Amino acid sequence: MNITVYLGASEGNDPGLRQAVEELGTWIGSSGNALVYGGSKAGLMGAIADSVLAAGGEVTGVEPQFFILNEIQHDGLTELIVTKDMSERKNKMIELGDAFIAFPGGTGTLEEIAEVMSKVSLKHLNAPCILYNLDGYYNDLKSLMNLMIEKGLSTRERQEGIYFADDLDAIKRILMENSD
């Protein structure tokens, strides 16, 4: 399974983030799955790629040309796909993915996973969309999604396929339940 993970090119200020992302990457690499991610060597992005590779897994990076010009690409990947811009990058990452995980990240992570959430809710994408709710990171988004239902702007059926997982074990369960 190709697991597309969205996350930041910064480390953040919580050392637990790096530990959790390395745990996720080690599991992806050792479980026979493959990682699709944004292609950077920096921050949490670099940490997940390195941990998947160290565990014997394959890593495909998808990076826009302007990042290559700034030399922030990871040079040790199984494959690096260079796109002309961020829109093409998002489309390619969705095309390659069989499952999608948003690790705690910034506005770019949120924008990328929001597109996946929309495609899942419209039934244009039949793949699990998991928000890694590490230490409650996505609690406010979860509350907002419940408010959407409460206000009649969304439904439980529309949100099927969108999951909030508090830890790696929950992610594994969701992926096992959704594998065909």
Short mmCIF file of N, CA and C in Angstrom, two decimals:
data_model
loop_
_atom_site.label_atom_id
_atom_site.label_comp_id
_atom_site.label_asym_id
_atom_site.label_seq_id
_atom_site.Cartn_x
_atom_site.Cartn_y
_atom_site.Cartn_z
N MET A 1 0.85 -1.18 0.00
CA MET A 1 0.00 0.00 0.00
C MET A 1 0.89 1.24 0.00
N ASN A 2 0.56 2.19 -0.85
CA ASN A 2 1.23 3.48 -0.82
C ASN A 2 0.51 4.38 0.17
N ILE A 3 1.22 4.79 1.20
CA ILE A 3 0.65 5.66 2.22
C ILE A 3 1.21 7.06 2.02
N THR A 4 0.32 7.98 1.64
CA THR A 4 0.72 9.37 1.47
C THR A 4 0.62 10.06 2.82
N VAL A 5 1.73 10.64 3.26
CA VAL A 5 1.76 11.33 4.54
C VAL A 5 2.06 12.81 4.29
N TYR A 6 1.20 13.66 4.83
CA TYR A 6 1.39 15.10 4.76
C TYR A 6 1.95 15.57 6.10
N LEU A 7 3.02 16.35 6.05
CA LEU A 7 3.65 16.86 7.26
C LEU A 7 4.60 17.97 6.90
N GLY A 8 5.12 18.65 7.91
CA GLY A 8 5.91 19.83 7.68
C GLY A 8 7.39 19.58 7.44
N ALA A 9 8.02 20.58 6.83
CA ALA A 9 9.47 20.57 6.63
C ALA A 9 10.18 21.24 7.80
N SER A 10 9.44 21.51 8.87
CA SER A 10 10.07 22.02 10.09
C SER A 10 9.95 20.95 11.17
N GLU A 11 10.72 21.10 12.23
CA GLU A 11 10.73 20.13 13.33
C GLU A 11 9.62 20.40 14.34
N GLY A 12 9.16 21.65 14.43
CA GLY A 12 8.27 22.01 15.51
C GLY A 12 9.08 22.15 16.80
N ASN A 13 8.39 22.47 17.89
CA ASN A 13 9.12 22.67 19.16
C ASN A 13 8.81 21.58 20.19
N ASP A 14 8.19 20.50 19.75
CA ASP A 14 7.87 19.38 20.63
C ASP A 14 8.68 18.16 20.18
N PRO A 15 9.65 17.71 20.99
CA PRO A 15 10.47 16.55 20.59
C PRO A 15 9.65 15.29 20.36
N GLY A 16 8.45 15.23 20.94
CA GLY A 16 7.58 14.07 20.74
C GLY A 16 7.12 13.93 19.29
N LEU A 17 7.10 15.03 18.55
CA LEU A 17 6.70 14.96 17.14
C LEU A 17 7.69 14.13 16.34
N ARG A 18 8.96 14.41 16.53
CA ARG A 18 9.98 13.64 15.79
C ARG A 18 9.94 12.16 16.17
N GLN A 19 9.78 11.90 17.44
CA GLN A 19 9.72 10.51 17.90
C GLN A 19 8.52 9.80 17.26
N ALA A 20 7.36 10.45 17.25
CA ALA A 20 6.16 9.83 16.68
C ALA A 20 6.27 9.66 15.17
N VAL A 21 6.88 10.63 14.48
CA VAL A 21 7.00 10.52 13.03
C VAL A 21 8.00 9.42 12.66
N GLU A 22 9.05 9.26 13.46
CA GLU A 22 10.00 8.17 13.21
C GLU A 22 9.36 6.82 13.47
N GLU A 23 8.51 6.74 14.50
CA GLU A 23 7.78 5.50 14.77
C GLU A 23 6.86 5.16 13.60
N LEU A 24 6.14 6.16 13.09
CA LEU A 24 5.26 5.95 11.93
C LEU A 24 6.08 5.50 10.72
N GLY A 25 7.18 6.18 10.45
CA GLY A 25 8.01 5.82 9.31
C GLY A 25 8.61 4.43 9.42
N THR A 26 9.07 4.08 10.61
CA THR A 26 9.63 2.74 10.83
C THR A 26 8.57 1.68 10.57
N TRP A 27 7.36 1.93 11.04
CA TRP A 27 6.28 0.97 10.79
C TRP A 27 5.97 0.87 9.29
N ILE A 28 5.86 2.01 8.61
CA ILE A 28 5.57 1.98 7.17
C ILE A 28 6.65 1.16 6.46
N GLY A 29 7.91 1.42 6.75
CA GLY A 29 9.01 0.74 6.08
C GLY A 29 9.10 -0.74 6.39
N SER A 30 8.83 -1.12 7.63
CA SER A 30 8.97 -2.52 8.03
C SER A 30 7.73 -3.36 7.75
N SER A 31 6.61 -2.72 7.40
CA SER A 31 5.35 -3.46 7.20
C SER A 31 5.10 -3.81 5.74
N GLY A 32 6.03 -3.45 4.86
CA GLY A 32 5.84 -3.76 3.46
C GLY A 32 5.06 -2.69 2.70
N ASN A 33 4.71 -1.61 3.40
CA ASN A 33 4.05 -0.49 2.74
C ASN A 33 5.12 0.46 2.22
N ALA A 34 4.69 1.45 1.44
CA ALA A 34 5.62 2.45 0.90
C ALA A 34 5.12 3.84 1.26
N LEU A 35 6.04 4.78 1.37
CA LEU A 35 5.72 6.16 1.71
C LEU A 35 5.71 7.01 0.45
N VAL A 36 4.67 7.87 0.36
CA VAL A 36 4.63 8.96 -0.60
C VAL A 36 4.57 10.22 0.25
N TYR A 37 5.45 11.18 -0.04
CA TYR A 37 5.47 12.40 0.77
C TYR A 37 6.05 13.53 -0.06
N GLY A 38 6.21 14.70 0.53
CA GLY A 38 6.58 15.89 -0.20
C GLY A 38 8.01 16.02 -0.68
N GLY A 39 8.89 15.08 -0.36
CA GLY A 39 10.22 15.03 -0.96
C GLY A 39 11.33 15.80 -0.28
N SER A 40 11.06 16.51 0.79
CA SER A 40 12.09 17.34 1.42
C SER A 40 12.97 16.52 2.36
N LYS A 41 14.21 17.01 2.53
CA LYS A 41 15.12 16.40 3.50
C LYS A 41 15.03 17.09 4.85
N ALA A 42 14.26 18.17 4.93
CA ALA A 42 14.22 19.01 6.13
C ALA A 42 13.13 18.57 7.11
N GLY A 43 13.36 18.85 8.38
CA GLY A 43 12.36 18.72 9.43
C GLY A 43 11.74 17.35 9.54
N LEU A 44 10.44 17.34 9.84
CA LEU A 44 9.71 16.10 10.02
C LEU A 44 9.61 15.32 8.72
N MET A 45 9.61 16.05 7.59
CA MET A 45 9.58 15.36 6.29
C MET A 45 10.83 14.51 6.11
N GLY A 46 11.98 15.07 6.41
CA GLY A 46 13.22 14.30 6.30
C GLY A 46 13.25 13.14 7.27
N ALA A 47 12.72 13.37 8.47
CA ALA A 47 12.73 12.33 9.51
C ALA A 47 11.89 11.13 9.10
N ILE A 48 10.71 11.37 8.51
CA ILE A 48 9.88 10.22 8.12
C ILE A 48 10.53 9.47 6.97
N ALA A 49 11.08 10.18 5.99
CA ALA A 49 11.73 9.51 4.86
C ALA A 49 12.90 8.66 5.35
N ASP A 50 13.74 9.24 6.19
CA ASP A 50 14.90 8.51 6.71
C ASP A 50 14.48 7.27 7.48
N SER A 51 13.42 7.37 8.28
CA SER A 51 13.01 6.22 9.09
C SER A 51 12.40 5.11 8.23
N VAL A 52 11.65 5.48 7.17
CA VAL A 52 11.12 4.46 6.25
C VAL A 52 12.28 3.76 5.54
N LEU A 53 13.22 4.53 5.03
CA LEU A 53 14.37 3.95 4.32
C LEU A 53 15.21 3.06 5.24
N ALA A 54 15.43 3.51 6.48
CA ALA A 54 16.22 2.73 7.44
C ALA A 54 15.54 1.40 7.78
N ALA A 55 14.21 1.36 7.68
CA ALA A 55 13.46 0.14 7.97
C ALA A 55 13.31 -0.74 6.73
N GLY A 56 13.93 -0.34 5.63
CA GLY A 56 13.91 -1.16 4.42
C GLY A 56 12.76 -0.86 3.47
N GLY A 57 12.06 0.23 3.69
CA GLY A 57 10.92 0.57 2.84
C GLY A 57 11.28 1.45 1.67
N GLU A 58 10.30 1.61 0.79
CA GLU A 58 10.47 2.47 -0.38
C GLU A 58 9.82 3.83 -0.11
N VAL A 59 10.46 4.88 -0.64
CA VAL A 59 9.98 6.24 -0.43
C VAL A 59 9.93 6.97 -1.78
N THR A 60 8.76 7.49 -2.10
CA THR A 60 8.61 8.35 -3.26
C THR A 60 8.36 9.77 -2.78
N GLY A 61 9.23 10.68 -3.19
CA GLY A 61 9.05 12.09 -2.88
C GLY A 61 8.45 12.80 -4.09
N VAL A 62 7.57 13.74 -3.82
CA VAL A 62 6.96 14.53 -4.89
C VAL A 62 7.20 15.99 -4.54
N GLU A 63 8.04 16.64 -5.35
CA GLU A 63 8.48 17.97 -4.97
C GLU A 63 8.41 18.92 -6.17
N PRO A 64 7.90 20.13 -5.93
CA PRO A 64 7.86 21.10 -7.04
C PRO A 64 9.25 21.60 -7.41
N GLN A 65 9.38 21.99 -8.66
CA GLN A 65 10.68 22.43 -9.20
C GLN A 65 11.34 23.52 -8.37
N PHE A 66 10.55 24.47 -7.85
CA PHE A 66 11.19 25.58 -7.11
C PHE A 66 11.85 25.12 -5.82
N PHE A 67 11.39 23.98 -5.24
CA PHE A 67 12.10 23.44 -4.08
C PHE A 67 13.42 22.80 -4.51
N ILE A 68 13.44 22.19 -5.68
CA ILE A 68 14.66 21.59 -6.20
C ILE A 68 15.71 22.69 -6.40
N LEU A 69 15.27 23.82 -6.93
CA LEU A 69 16.19 24.94 -7.16
C LEU A 69 16.80 25.43 -5.85
N ASN A 70 16.04 25.29 -4.74
CA ASN A 70 16.55 25.69 -3.42
C ASN A 70 17.30 24.56 -2.72
N GLU A 71 17.42 23.41 -3.40
CA GLU A 71 18.18 22.26 -2.92
C GLU A 71 17.72 21.75 -1.57
N ILE A 72 16.39 21.64 -1.40
CA ILE A 72 15.90 21.04 -0.15
C ILE A 72 15.35 19.63 -0.37
N GLN A 73 15.53 19.10 -1.58
CA GLN A 73 15.06 17.74 -1.84
C GLN A 73 15.93 16.72 -1.11
N HIS A 74 15.34 15.59 -0.83
CA HIS A 74 16.05 14.47 -0.21
C HIS A 74 16.67 13.67 -1.35
N ASP A 75 17.97 13.51 -1.33
CA ASP A 75 18.66 12.85 -2.44
C ASP A 75 18.75 11.34 -2.31
N GLY A 76 18.30 10.77 -1.18
CA GLY A 76 18.45 9.33 -0.99
C GLY A 76 17.17 8.54 -1.17
N LEU A 77 16.18 9.09 -1.86
CA LEU A 77 14.87 8.45 -1.99
C LEU A 77 14.87 7.34 -3.04
N THR A 78 13.91 6.45 -2.94
CA THR A 78 13.71 5.44 -3.96
C THR A 78 13.38 6.11 -5.29
N GLU A 79 12.51 7.13 -5.23
CA GLU A 79 12.13 7.89 -6.42
C GLU A 79 11.79 9.32 -6.02
N LEU A 80 12.22 10.28 -6.83
CA LEU A 80 11.85 11.67 -6.64
C LEU A 80 11.15 12.14 -7.90
N ILE A 81 9.90 12.55 -7.75
CA ILE A 81 9.12 13.07 -8.87
C ILE A 81 9.10 14.59 -8.74
N VAL A 82 9.52 15.27 -9.79
CA VAL A 82 9.56 16.73 -9.78
C VAL A 82 8.36 17.25 -10.56
N THR A 83 7.59 18.14 -9.92
CA THR A 83 6.41 18.72 -10.55
C THR A 83 6.66 20.19 -10.86
N LYS A 84 5.82 20.76 -11.72
CA LYS A 84 6.03 22.16 -12.09
C LYS A 84 5.60 23.11 -10.99
N ASP A 85 4.62 22.71 -10.14
CA ASP A 85 4.14 23.60 -9.09
C ASP A 85 3.44 22.80 -7.99
N MET A 86 2.91 23.51 -7.00
CA MET A 86 2.27 22.86 -5.85
C MET A 86 0.99 22.15 -6.25
N SER A 87 0.22 22.69 -7.19
CA SER A 87 -1.03 22.04 -7.61
C SER A 87 -0.75 20.69 -8.24
N GLU A 88 0.23 20.65 -9.11
CA GLU A 88 0.59 19.39 -9.75
C GLU A 88 1.12 18.41 -8.70
N ARG A 89 1.86 18.92 -7.72
CA ARG A 89 2.38 18.07 -6.64
C ARG A 89 1.23 17.43 -5.86
N LYS A 90 0.23 18.25 -5.48
CA LYS A 90 -0.91 17.71 -4.72
C LYS A 90 -1.63 16.63 -5.52
N ASN A 91 -1.86 16.89 -6.80
CA ASN A 91 -2.56 15.91 -7.63
C ASN A 91 -1.77 14.61 -7.74
N LYS A 92 -0.46 14.70 -7.90
CA LYS A 92 0.38 13.51 -8.02
C LYS A 92 0.39 12.72 -6.72
N MET A 93 0.46 13.41 -5.59
CA MET A 93 0.47 12.71 -4.29
C MET A 93 -0.85 11.99 -4.05
N ILE A 94 -1.95 12.58 -4.49
CA ILE A 94 -3.25 11.91 -4.36
C ILE A 94 -3.32 10.73 -5.32
N GLU A 95 -2.87 10.93 -6.54
CA GLU A 95 -2.88 9.86 -7.54
C GLU A 95 -2.10 8.64 -7.06
N LEU A 96 -0.97 8.86 -6.41
CA LEU A 96 -0.10 7.76 -5.98
C LEU A 96 -0.59 7.07 -4.71
N GLY A 97 -1.43 7.74 -3.91
CA GLY A 97 -1.78 7.21 -2.59
C GLY A 97 -2.92 6.21 -2.58
N ASP A 98 -2.80 5.24 -1.68
CA ASP A 98 -3.88 4.30 -1.39
C ASP A 98 -4.53 4.63 -0.05
N ALA A 99 -3.83 5.39 0.77
CA ALA A 99 -4.31 5.86 2.07
C ALA A 99 -3.58 7.16 2.36
N PHE A 100 -4.19 8.01 3.18
CA PHE A 100 -3.67 9.35 3.41
C PHE A 100 -3.65 9.64 4.90
N ILE A 101 -2.52 10.19 5.36
CA ILE A 101 -2.37 10.54 6.77
C ILE A 101 -1.87 11.98 6.86
N ALA A 102 -2.54 12.77 7.68
CA ALA A 102 -2.04 14.11 8.00
C ALA A 102 -1.41 14.03 9.38
N PHE A 103 -0.09 14.14 9.42
CA PHE A 103 0.62 14.25 10.68
C PHE A 103 0.46 15.70 11.14
N PRO A 104 0.60 15.99 12.42
CA PRO A 104 0.54 17.40 12.83
C PRO A 104 1.48 18.25 11.97
N GLY A 105 0.94 19.33 11.44
CA GLY A 105 1.72 20.20 10.55
C GLY A 105 1.13 21.59 10.52
N GLY A 106 1.57 22.37 9.57
CA GLY A 106 1.14 23.75 9.44
C GLY A 106 0.06 23.92 8.38
N THR A 107 -0.01 25.13 7.84
CA THR A 107 -1.07 25.45 6.89
C THR A 107 -0.98 24.63 5.61
N GLY A 108 0.23 24.30 5.17
CA GLY A 108 0.37 23.47 3.97
C GLY A 108 -0.19 22.08 4.19
N THR A 109 0.10 21.50 5.34
CA THR A 109 -0.44 20.18 5.69
C THR A 109 -1.96 20.23 5.72
N LEU A 110 -2.48 21.27 6.35
CA LEU A 110 -3.94 21.42 6.45
C LEU A 110 -4.58 21.57 5.07
N GLU A 111 -3.96 22.36 4.22
CA GLU A 111 -4.51 22.57 2.87
C GLU A 111 -4.51 21.26 2.09
N GLU A 112 -3.43 20.49 2.18
CA GLU A 112 -3.33 19.25 1.42
C GLU A 112 -4.33 18.21 1.92
N ILE A 113 -4.46 18.05 3.23
CA ILE A 113 -5.40 17.04 3.74
C ILE A 113 -6.84 17.49 3.54
N ALA A 114 -7.10 18.80 3.54
CA ALA A 114 -8.46 19.28 3.30
C ALA A 114 -8.94 18.88 1.90
N GLU A 115 -8.04 18.91 0.93
CA GLU A 115 -8.43 18.48 -0.42
C GLU A 115 -8.77 16.99 -0.43
N VAL A 116 -7.98 16.18 0.28
CA VAL A 116 -8.27 14.75 0.36
C VAL A 116 -9.60 14.53 1.07
N MET A 117 -9.83 15.26 2.17
CA MET A 117 -11.09 15.13 2.91
C MET A 117 -12.27 15.45 2.00
N SER A 118 -12.16 16.48 1.19
CA SER A 118 -13.22 16.87 0.29
C SER A 118 -13.48 15.79 -0.75
N LYS A 119 -12.42 15.25 -1.33
CA LYS A 119 -12.58 14.19 -2.34
C LYS A 119 -13.21 12.94 -1.73
N VAL A 120 -12.82 12.61 -0.49
CA VAL A 120 -13.40 11.45 0.20
C VAL A 120 -14.89 11.71 0.47
N SER A 121 -15.22 12.89 0.95
CA SER A 121 -16.61 13.19 1.28
C SER A 121 -17.50 13.23 0.05
N LEU A 122 -16.94 13.60 -1.10
CA LEU A 122 -17.70 13.61 -2.35
C LEU A 122 -17.71 12.25 -3.04
N LYS A 123 -17.03 11.28 -2.42
CA LYS A 123 -16.90 9.92 -2.96
C LYS A 123 -16.13 9.91 -4.28
N HIS A 124 -15.25 10.90 -4.47
CA HIS A 124 -14.37 10.93 -5.63
C HIS A 124 -13.06 10.21 -5.35
N LEU A 125 -12.88 9.82 -4.10
CA LEU A 125 -11.68 9.12 -3.68
C LEU A 125 -12.12 8.09 -2.64
N ASN A 126 -11.82 6.83 -2.93
CA ASN A 126 -12.19 5.75 -2.01
C ASN A 126 -10.92 5.27 -1.31
N ALA A 127 -10.53 6.03 -0.30
CA ALA A 127 -9.31 5.72 0.46
C ALA A 127 -9.46 6.32 1.84
N PRO A 128 -8.91 5.66 2.86
CA PRO A 128 -8.99 6.26 4.20
C PRO A 128 -8.18 7.54 4.29
N CYS A 129 -8.77 8.52 4.93
CA CYS A 129 -8.16 9.83 5.18
C CYS A 129 -8.04 9.95 6.70
N ILE A 130 -6.81 9.90 7.20
CA ILE A 130 -6.57 9.82 8.64
C ILE A 130 -5.87 11.08 9.12
N LEU A 131 -6.45 11.72 10.12
CA LEU A 131 -5.79 12.84 10.79
C LEU A 131 -5.15 12.27 12.04
N TYR A 132 -3.82 12.30 12.09
CA TYR A 132 -3.08 11.76 13.22
C TYR A 132 -3.21 12.78 14.35
N ASN A 133 -4.12 12.48 15.26
CA ASN A 133 -4.50 13.40 16.33
C ASN A 133 -3.58 13.25 17.54
N LEU A 134 -2.30 13.30 17.28
CA LEU A 134 -1.28 13.12 18.30
C LEU A 134 -1.42 14.19 19.38
N ASP A 135 -1.58 13.75 20.62
CA ASP A 135 -1.73 14.66 21.76
C ASP A 135 -2.86 15.68 21.54
N GLY A 136 -3.90 15.27 20.82
CA GLY A 136 -5.07 16.12 20.61
C GLY A 136 -4.87 17.22 19.59
N TYR A 137 -3.84 17.09 18.74
CA TYR A 137 -3.50 18.15 17.79
C TYR A 137 -4.69 18.56 16.91
N TYR A 138 -5.47 17.60 16.47
CA TYR A 138 -6.59 17.91 15.57
C TYR A 138 -7.95 17.93 16.28
N ASN A 139 -7.97 18.06 17.61
CA ASN A 139 -9.24 18.11 18.34
C ASN A 139 -10.16 19.22 17.86
N ASP A 140 -9.61 20.41 17.60
CA ASP A 140 -10.45 21.52 17.16
C ASP A 140 -11.05 21.26 15.78
N LEU A 141 -10.30 20.62 14.89
CA LEU A 141 -10.83 20.26 13.58
C LEU A 141 -11.93 19.21 13.73
N LYS A 142 -11.73 18.27 14.62
CA LYS A 142 -12.75 17.25 14.89
C LYS A 142 -14.03 17.92 15.40
N SER A 143 -13.90 18.88 16.29
CA SER A 143 -15.06 19.62 16.80
C SER A 143 -15.75 20.38 15.68
N LEU A 144 -14.96 21.00 14.80
CA LEU A 144 -15.54 21.73 13.68
C LEU A 144 -16.32 20.79 12.76
N MET A 145 -15.79 19.63 12.50
CA MET A 145 -16.49 18.68 11.63
C MET A 145 -17.80 18.22 12.27
N ASN A 146 -17.80 18.04 13.60
CA ASN A 146 -19.04 17.70 14.30
C ASN A 146 -20.03 18.86 14.24
N LEU A 147 -19.53 20.09 14.34
CA LEU A 147 -20.39 21.27 14.24
C LEU A 147 -21.01 21.36 12.84
N MET A 148 -20.26 21.02 11.82
CA MET A 148 -20.80 21.00 10.46
C MET A 148 -22.02 20.09 10.37
N ILE A 149 -21.94 18.93 11.02
CA ILE A 149 -23.06 17.99 11.03
C ILE A 149 -24.22 18.58 11.84
N GLU A 150 -23.90 19.09 13.02
CA GLU A 150 -24.92 19.68 13.90
C GLU A 150 -25.68 20.81 13.20
N LYS A 151 -24.99 21.61 12.40
CA LYS A 151 -25.61 22.74 11.71
C LYS A 151 -26.24 22.34 10.36
N GLY A 152 -26.20 21.05 10.03
CA GLY A 152 -26.80 20.58 8.80
C GLY A 152 -26.01 20.92 7.55
N LEU A 153 -24.73 21.22 7.71
CA LEU A 153 -23.88 21.57 6.57
C LEU A 153 -23.08 20.38 6.06
N SER A 154 -23.11 19.29 6.79
CA SER A 154 -22.48 18.04 6.41
C SER A 154 -23.28 16.93 7.08
N THR A 155 -22.93 15.71 6.77
CA THR A 155 -23.61 14.56 7.39
C THR A 155 -22.56 13.52 7.78
N ARG A 156 -22.96 12.61 8.64
CA ARG A 156 -22.06 11.50 9.02
C ARG A 156 -21.67 10.71 7.77
N GLU A 157 -22.64 10.52 6.87
CA GLU A 157 -22.37 9.76 5.64
C GLU A 157 -21.32 10.47 4.78
N ARG A 158 -21.43 11.79 4.69
CA ARG A 158 -20.46 12.56 3.89
C ARG A 158 -19.06 12.47 4.51
N GLN A 159 -19.00 12.30 5.81
CA GLN A 159 -17.70 12.25 6.49
C GLN A 159 -17.16 10.83 6.67
N GLU A 160 -17.88 9.84 6.13
CA GLU A 160 -17.37 8.47 6.19
C GLU A 160 -16.05 8.41 5.43
N GLY A 161 -15.10 7.73 6.00
CA GLY A 161 -13.79 7.62 5.37
C GLY A 161 -12.78 8.62 5.91
N ILE A 162 -13.26 9.55 6.75
CA ILE A 162 -12.38 10.52 7.41
C ILE A 162 -12.26 10.09 8.87
N TYR A 163 -11.05 9.87 9.31
CA TYR A 163 -10.81 9.32 10.65
C TYR A 163 -9.85 10.20 11.44
N PHE A 164 -10.02 10.16 12.75
CA PHE A 164 -9.08 10.80 13.67
C PHE A 164 -8.45 9.67 14.49
N ALA A 165 -7.13 9.58 14.45
CA ALA A 165 -6.41 8.50 15.14
C ALA A 165 -5.47 9.12 16.17
N ASP A 166 -5.58 8.68 17.41
CA ASP A 166 -4.77 9.24 18.49
C ASP A 166 -3.35 8.68 18.56
N ASP A 167 -3.13 7.50 17.94
CA ASP A 167 -1.80 6.89 18.01
C ASP A 167 -1.60 5.95 16.82
N LEU A 168 -0.40 5.40 16.72
CA LEU A 168 -0.04 4.53 15.62
C LEU A 168 -0.91 3.27 15.59
N ASP A 169 -1.23 2.72 16.76
CA ASP A 169 -2.09 1.53 16.78
C ASP A 169 -3.45 1.80 16.15
N ALA A 170 -4.00 2.97 16.40
CA ALA A 170 -5.29 3.33 15.80
C ALA A 170 -5.14 3.48 14.29
N ILE A 171 -4.04 4.04 13.83
CA ILE A 171 -3.79 4.16 12.38
C ILE A 171 -3.73 2.77 11.75
N LYS A 172 -3.00 1.85 12.38
CA LYS A 172 -2.89 0.48 11.85
C LYS A 172 -4.26 -0.17 11.76
N ARG A 173 -5.10 0.00 12.80
CA ARG A 173 -6.45 -0.58 12.79
C ARG A 173 -7.28 -0.03 11.64
N ILE A 174 -7.25 1.28 11.46
CA ILE A 174 -8.02 1.92 10.39
C ILE A 174 -7.57 1.40 9.03
N LEU A 175 -6.28 1.30 8.83
CA LEU A 175 -5.77 0.83 7.54
C LEU A 175 -6.12 -0.64 7.32
N MET A 176 -6.06 -1.46 8.36
CA MET A 176 -6.44 -2.88 8.22
C MET A 176 -7.93 -3.01 7.90
N GLU A 177 -8.77 -2.21 8.54
CA GLU A 177 -10.21 -2.27 8.31
C GLU A 177 -10.56 -1.82 6.90
N ASN A 178 -9.73 -1.00 6.29
CA ASN A 178 -10.01 -0.43 4.98
C ASN A 178 -9.24 -1.08 3.85
N SER A 179 -8.48 -2.13 4.14
CA SER A 179 -7.73 -2.79 3.05
C SER A 179 -8.62 -3.84 2.39
N ASP A 180 -8.46 -3.92 1.11
CA ASP A 180 -9.28 -4.89 0.34
C ASP A 180 -8.42 -6.04 -0.11
#
